Short mmCIF file of C-alpha atoms in Angstrom, two decimals:
data_model
loop_
_atom_site.label_atom_id
_atom_site.label_comp_id
_atom_site.label_asym_id
_atom_site.label_seq_id
_atom_site.Cartn_x
_atom_site.Cartn_y
_atom_site.Cartn_z
CA UNK A 1 81.14 -4.15 -50.36
CA UNK A 2 84.42 -3.57 -48.88
CA UNK A 3 84.58 -4.90 -45.02
CA UNK A 4 86.16 -2.82 -43.49
CA UNK A 5 90.46 -3.31 -41.79
CA UNK A 6 90.57 -4.62 -38.54
CA UNK A 7 93.35 -3.42 -36.15
CA UNK A 8 94.99 -6.18 -34.86
CA UNK A 9 95.06 -7.09 -31.47
CA UNK A 10 98.03 -7.72 -29.92
CA UNK A 11 98.60 -8.98 -25.52
CA UNK A 12 100.20 -7.48 -23.46
CA UNK A 13 103.38 -8.02 -22.45
CA UNK A 14 103.11 -9.30 -18.50
CA UNK A 15 104.56 -6.24 -16.61
CA UNK A 16 108.10 -7.54 -14.90
CA UNK A 17 110.49 -6.30 -12.16
CA UNK A 18 114.29 -6.48 -12.13
CA UNK A 19 114.72 -4.92 -8.32
CA UNK A 20 117.17 -5.40 -5.24
CA UNK A 21 115.70 -5.59 -2.15
CA UNK A 22 116.39 -6.78 1.94
CA UNK A 23 115.60 -9.36 3.73
CA UNK A 24 116.42 -13.44 5.09
CA UNK A 25 119.97 -12.46 6.04
CA UNK A 26 121.03 -10.60 2.71
CA UNK A 27 120.61 -7.71 0.76
CA UNK A 28 119.98 -9.25 -3.11
CA UNK A 29 119.29 -7.74 -6.86
CA UNK A 30 116.96 -10.10 -8.53
CA UNK A 31 116.23 -9.76 -12.04
CA UNK A 32 113.10 -10.41 -13.80
CA UNK A 33 113.14 -14.01 -14.17
CA UNK A 34 113.04 -14.49 -10.76
CA UNK A 35 117.30 -15.03 -10.22
CA UNK A 36 119.83 -14.12 -7.93
CA UNK A 37 122.18 -11.78 -10.06
CA UNK A 38 124.06 -10.19 -7.19
CA UNK A 39 123.63 -10.50 -3.08
CA UNK A 40 125.89 -10.03 -0.28
CA UNK A 41 125.45 -10.41 3.48
CA UNK A 42 123.28 -8.54 6.09
CA UNK A 43 122.16 -10.08 9.08
CA UNK A 44 120.79 -7.00 9.79
CA UNK A 45 116.94 -6.09 9.20
CA UNK A 46 116.42 -3.06 6.65
CA UNK A 47 114.78 -0.66 6.41
CA UNK A 48 115.87 2.09 3.61
CA UNK A 49 117.66 1.60 0.59
CA UNK A 50 119.04 3.17 -2.51
CA UNK A 51 120.45 3.31 -5.77
CA UNK A 52 123.20 5.96 -6.72
CA UNK A 53 123.42 8.00 -9.44
CA UNK A 54 127.23 6.20 -10.21
CA UNK A 55 125.43 2.46 -9.54
CA UNK A 56 126.60 2.56 -5.66
CA UNK A 57 123.79 0.70 -3.89
CA UNK A 58 123.72 2.96 0.31
CA UNK A 59 122.31 0.22 2.26
CA UNK A 60 122.01 -0.41 5.92
CA UNK A 61 124.42 -2.73 7.29
CA UNK A 62 122.91 -2.98 11.66
CA UNK A 63 121.03 -0.75 13.52
CA UNK A 64 122.76 2.27 13.22
CA UNK A 65 125.41 1.85 10.22
CA UNK A 66 124.97 2.53 7.03
CA UNK A 67 126.98 2.54 4.29
CA UNK A 68 127.55 3.07 1.08
CA UNK A 69 128.73 -0.23 -1.42
CA UNK A 70 129.96 -0.29 -4.81
CA UNK A 71 128.97 -2.97 -7.68
CA UNK A 72 132.06 -5.43 -5.80
CA UNK A 73 131.28 -4.76 -3.11
CA UNK A 74 133.66 -2.63 -1.20
CA UNK A 75 132.27 0.03 1.27
CA UNK A 76 132.97 3.82 -0.28
CA UNK A 77 131.20 5.40 2.30
CA UNK A 78 130.27 4.27 5.69
CA UNK A 79 128.20 6.17 8.98
CA UNK A 80 128.38 4.97 12.36
CA UNK A 81 125.45 6.91 14.09
CA UNK A 82 126.55 7.36 18.36
CA UNK A 83 124.50 8.73 21.05
CA UNK A 84 124.78 12.92 21.86
CA UNK A 85 125.01 13.98 25.02
CA UNK A 86 122.96 13.69 27.74
CA UNK A 87 121.32 11.34 25.94
CA UNK A 88 122.97 8.00 26.65
CA UNK A 89 120.31 5.20 25.05
CA UNK A 90 120.41 2.80 22.47
CA UNK A 91 120.71 5.05 18.15
CA UNK A 92 118.89 3.60 15.13
CA UNK A 93 118.76 4.80 11.37
CA UNK A 94 115.20 3.66 10.38
CA UNK A 95 115.59 6.60 6.94
CA UNK A 96 118.48 7.67 5.18
CA UNK A 97 118.68 9.79 1.65
CA UNK A 98 122.31 10.91 -0.51
CA UNK A 99 120.46 14.34 -1.75
CA UNK A 100 122.15 16.38 -4.94
CA UNK A 101 123.96 18.38 -4.10
CA UNK A 102 126.22 14.51 -2.33
CA UNK A 103 125.37 15.16 1.62
CA UNK A 104 123.54 11.67 3.31
CA UNK A 105 120.09 12.78 5.15
CA UNK A 106 120.27 10.37 8.37
CA UNK A 107 117.27 9.98 10.75
CA UNK A 108 118.63 8.99 13.96
CA UNK A 109 116.66 7.72 16.97
CA UNK A 110 117.58 7.68 20.49
CA UNK A 111 119.26 11.04 18.99
CA UNK A 112 115.75 13.14 18.01
CA UNK A 113 117.32 14.06 15.52
CA UNK A 114 117.99 14.06 11.31
CA UNK A 115 121.37 15.07 10.92
CA UNK A 116 123.39 15.75 6.87
CA UNK A 117 126.60 14.53 6.18
CA UNK A 118 129.93 14.84 4.28
CA UNK A 119 131.74 12.89 1.81
CA UNK A 120 134.50 12.10 4.43
CA UNK A 121 132.06 12.74 7.84
CA UNK A 122 131.57 15.83 9.21
CA UNK A 123 127.39 16.78 10.52
CA UNK A 124 126.88 20.25 8.52
CA UNK A 125 123.06 20.26 9.26
CA UNK A 126 121.21 19.45 12.25
CA UNK A 127 117.23 19.89 12.86
CA UNK A 128 116.12 17.99 16.10
CA UNK A 129 112.68 16.15 15.23
CA UNK A 130 110.05 16.66 18.31
CA UNK A 131 109.28 13.41 20.14
CA UNK A 132 106.43 13.35 23.12
CA UNK A 133 106.61 9.92 23.53
CA UNK A 134 110.31 8.60 22.76
CA UNK A 135 111.24 5.26 21.63
CA UNK A 136 114.81 4.58 20.81
CA UNK A 137 113.26 2.05 18.27
CA UNK A 138 110.77 3.26 17.09
CA UNK A 139 110.93 7.41 17.24
CA UNK A 140 110.74 7.12 13.26
CA UNK A 141 110.99 5.30 10.09
CA UNK A 142 111.07 6.47 6.60
CA UNK A 143 112.55 9.61 6.56
CA UNK A 144 112.98 12.20 2.82
CA UNK A 145 114.12 15.96 2.53
CA UNK A 146 111.55 17.38 0.22
CA UNK A 147 112.14 19.64 -2.84
CA UNK A 148 110.95 22.63 -1.15
CA UNK A 149 113.82 21.21 1.01
CA UNK A 150 112.13 19.86 4.62
CA UNK A 151 112.02 17.50 5.61
CA UNK A 152 108.48 14.80 5.59
CA UNK A 153 108.66 12.23 8.62
CA UNK A 154 106.99 9.08 9.99
CA UNK A 155 106.41 8.62 13.56
CA UNK A 156 105.99 5.48 13.81
CA UNK A 157 105.71 5.30 17.40
CA UNK A 158 103.15 8.24 17.59
CA UNK A 159 100.82 7.42 15.10
CA UNK A 160 102.29 10.04 12.60
CA UNK A 161 103.62 11.31 9.39
CA UNK A 162 105.32 15.47 9.90
CA UNK A 163 106.80 17.85 7.90
CA UNK A 164 109.21 19.95 9.20
CA UNK A 165 110.77 23.24 7.93
CA UNK A 166 114.94 23.21 8.08
CA UNK A 167 115.22 24.75 11.52
CA UNK A 168 111.98 21.78 13.23
CA UNK A 169 109.56 23.41 12.89
CA UNK A 170 107.05 21.45 12.55
CA UNK A 171 104.77 22.53 9.65
CA UNK A 172 102.04 20.12 8.44
CA UNK A 173 101.27 16.45 10.39
CA UNK A 174 98.64 14.04 9.57
CA UNK A 175 97.80 11.59 12.66
CA UNK A 176 97.06 8.02 11.77
CA UNK A 177 93.57 6.95 12.92
CA UNK A 178 92.50 3.09 13.31
CA UNK A 179 90.47 3.94 10.86
CA UNK A 180 87.45 1.87 12.42
CA UNK A 181 88.69 -0.94 13.00
CA UNK A 182 89.85 -2.31 16.69
CA UNK A 183 93.31 -1.80 18.05
CA UNK A 184 95.40 -5.60 17.66
CA UNK A 185 98.34 -7.37 18.30
CA UNK A 186 101.59 -8.74 16.97
CA UNK A 187 103.33 -8.22 12.58
CA UNK A 188 99.81 -8.84 11.64
CA UNK A 189 98.17 -7.02 14.16
CA UNK A 190 96.35 -3.24 13.36
CA UNK A 191 97.41 -0.26 14.78
CA UNK A 192 99.05 2.96 13.76
CA UNK A 193 102.58 2.12 13.79
CA UNK A 194 103.04 4.92 10.23
CA UNK A 195 106.05 3.26 7.44
CA UNK A 196 106.20 5.40 4.89
CA UNK A 197 105.38 8.59 3.74
CA UNK A 198 105.18 10.64 0.19
CA UNK A 199 104.64 14.02 -0.86
CA UNK A 200 103.09 13.83 -4.95
CA UNK A 201 103.17 16.33 -7.13
CA UNK A 202 99.21 17.43 -6.56
CA UNK A 203 101.05 18.41 -2.73
CA UNK A 204 99.19 15.13 -1.26
CA UNK A 205 100.84 12.83 0.64
CA UNK A 206 100.79 8.47 -0.14
CA UNK A 207 101.24 7.21 3.17
CA UNK A 208 101.96 3.52 3.36
CA UNK A 209 100.58 3.07 6.74
CA UNK A 210 102.38 0.20 8.72
CA UNK A 211 100.02 -1.50 10.74
CA UNK A 212 97.08 0.51 9.92
CA UNK A 213 97.00 -2.63 6.77
CA UNK A 214 96.53 0.55 4.24
CA UNK A 215 97.66 2.56 1.40
CA UNK A 216 96.05 5.83 1.24
CA UNK A 217 96.62 9.31 0.31
CA UNK A 218 95.93 12.36 1.99
CA UNK A 219 95.41 16.49 1.05
CA UNK A 220 96.69 19.11 2.75
CA UNK A 221 93.36 19.47 4.94
CA UNK A 222 93.85 15.69 6.23
CA UNK A 223 91.20 14.19 3.67
CA UNK A 224 91.35 10.54 2.59
CA UNK A 225 91.65 11.29 -1.18
CA UNK A 226 92.41 7.21 -2.34
CA UNK A 227 93.25 3.99 -0.52
CA UNK A 228 93.45 0.64 -0.64
CA UNK A 229 91.80 -1.31 2.15
CA UNK A 230 93.12 -4.01 4.19
CA UNK A 231 91.02 -6.77 2.42
CA UNK A 232 90.02 -5.02 -0.73
CA UNK A 233 93.04 -6.02 -3.39
CA UNK A 234 92.41 -9.44 -5.42
CA UNK A 235 95.32 -11.29 -7.39
CA UNK A 236 94.15 -11.58 -11.35
CA UNK A 237 93.46 -15.32 -10.52
CA UNK A 238 90.52 -14.17 -7.97
CA UNK A 239 92.66 -15.42 -4.86
CA UNK A 240 92.26 -12.35 -1.68
CA UNK A 241 94.94 -10.77 -0.42
CA UNK A 242 95.64 -9.46 2.67
CA UNK A 243 97.48 -6.29 4.18
CA UNK A 244 99.07 -7.03 7.18
CA UNK A 245 102.20 -4.45 7.96
CA UNK A 246 102.87 -1.88 4.94
CA UNK A 247 106.47 -0.35 4.51
CA UNK A 248 108.18 0.98 1.58
CA UNK A 249 106.33 2.43 -1.17
CA UNK A 250 107.03 3.85 -5.20
CA UNK A 251 104.97 5.62 -7.27
CA UNK A 252 106.50 4.90 -11.15
CA UNK A 253 105.99 7.34 -13.53
CA UNK A 254 103.06 5.65 -15.33
CA UNK A 255 100.58 6.69 -11.75
CA UNK A 256 101.04 2.65 -10.35
CA UNK A 257 102.21 2.60 -6.67
CA UNK A 258 103.67 -0.67 -5.87
CA UNK A 259 104.29 -1.63 -1.78
CA UNK A 260 105.60 -4.41 0.46
CA UNK A 261 103.09 -5.69 2.24
CA UNK A 262 105.68 -7.53 5.18
CA UNK A 263 104.75 -10.19 7.90
CA UNK A 264 101.84 -10.77 5.21
CA UNK A 265 102.93 -14.26 5.31
CA UNK A 266 103.43 -17.24 2.70
CA UNK A 267 99.65 -17.00 1.50
CA UNK A 268 99.92 -13.03 0.31
CA UNK A 269 102.52 -11.41 -2.32
CA UNK A 270 105.78 -9.79 -0.55
CA UNK A 271 105.89 -6.42 -2.64
CA UNK A 272 102.64 -5.25 -4.94
CA UNK A 273 101.82 -3.40 -7.78
CA UNK A 274 98.71 -1.40 -8.54
CA UNK A 275 97.13 1.30 -11.14
CA UNK A 276 95.05 3.77 -9.43
CA UNK A 277 91.90 2.21 -10.03
CA UNK A 278 92.95 -1.31 -7.93
CA UNK A 279 93.93 -3.48 -10.14
CA UNK A 280 96.50 -5.61 -9.46
CA UNK A 281 99.77 -5.34 -12.11
CA UNK A 282 102.61 -7.39 -10.55
CA UNK A 283 103.00 -9.39 -7.65
CA UNK A 284 106.25 -10.61 -5.83
CA UNK A 285 106.41 -13.90 -4.08
CA UNK A 286 109.21 -14.71 -3.74
CA UNK A 287 109.40 -16.93 -0.72
CA UNK A 288 112.81 -18.75 -0.85
CA UNK A 289 115.03 -15.71 -1.89
CA UNK A 290 113.17 -13.46 1.01
CA UNK A 291 110.95 -14.21 3.77
CA UNK A 292 108.28 -12.36 5.98
CA UNK A 293 110.89 -9.45 6.84
CA UNK A 294 111.03 -7.34 3.67
CA UNK A 295 110.77 -3.92 3.79
CA UNK A 296 112.75 -2.59 2.30
CA UNK A 297 112.83 -2.63 -1.95
CA UNK A 298 113.80 -0.59 -5.41
CA UNK A 299 113.44 -1.12 -8.78
CA UNK A 300 116.31 -1.28 -10.90
CA UNK A 301 114.32 -0.85 -14.11
CA UNK A 302 112.25 1.78 -14.07
CA UNK A 303 112.47 4.71 -16.66
CA UNK A 304 111.48 8.36 -15.55
CA UNK A 305 110.71 9.73 -12.54
CA UNK A 306 110.18 7.79 -9.53
CA UNK A 307 108.75 9.42 -6.57
CA UNK A 308 110.01 7.44 -3.64
#
């Protein structure tokens, strides 16, 4: 009797990532081995960044200042937001995006608007935001322009995600709730201060809940159809992972979800990648390069379309 051939078993390569992120006074490119490849000083705690098709970086160097910087650290474009009369208070930028047409979308707190700016610094479009409880630090967090031309806005202070059309009309809204938990204060507390929202291919919205301490997907009717809860994940060695302020969210081509776990302390990873069945496949635990305020990150090694 001839034995059946047995297919060889190959060890699965561990997941690694090369990424750019900001914290601890600098913007850093960290390679797969955890080595710093590139860095530039940034004393401001940034809430957004991106890598442009030309290889330059769009980064946040002050509360109301963003710049386009080359790999040799030359600033080739910049924008500084200022209050627009009759408003005279503080302005902050927490979300920005280089659009396919070359314009840069910028969300301004205080001014309560989204603007699109050209390469010469001219505002070519302005979209008003509805902010019932104005707060120059918390009007918005991440904002993204959608493929349909609308804007998806995380309103941190009001605890809601809204989709606006090009004229500023609210066409969809999801209000964050306390998820059957008591409200508690502090960066490690629990609340409804949402940070990030992404529109998925299926039309649902994936939300990085900020101090709601979770990542969750809601459908158009506002029903939660998938979530990762505050103490649901475990490290591969079985140790628990505690989520605090969930920040940057990225959806990878293979369906995995990576998200920032900010203010979680050194006993927890700063960034986590999970499969849709909630298996942790990669973590960033780098308390030398980064600290407890890592909010903005971008994977550099992913081939294919990443939703971010």
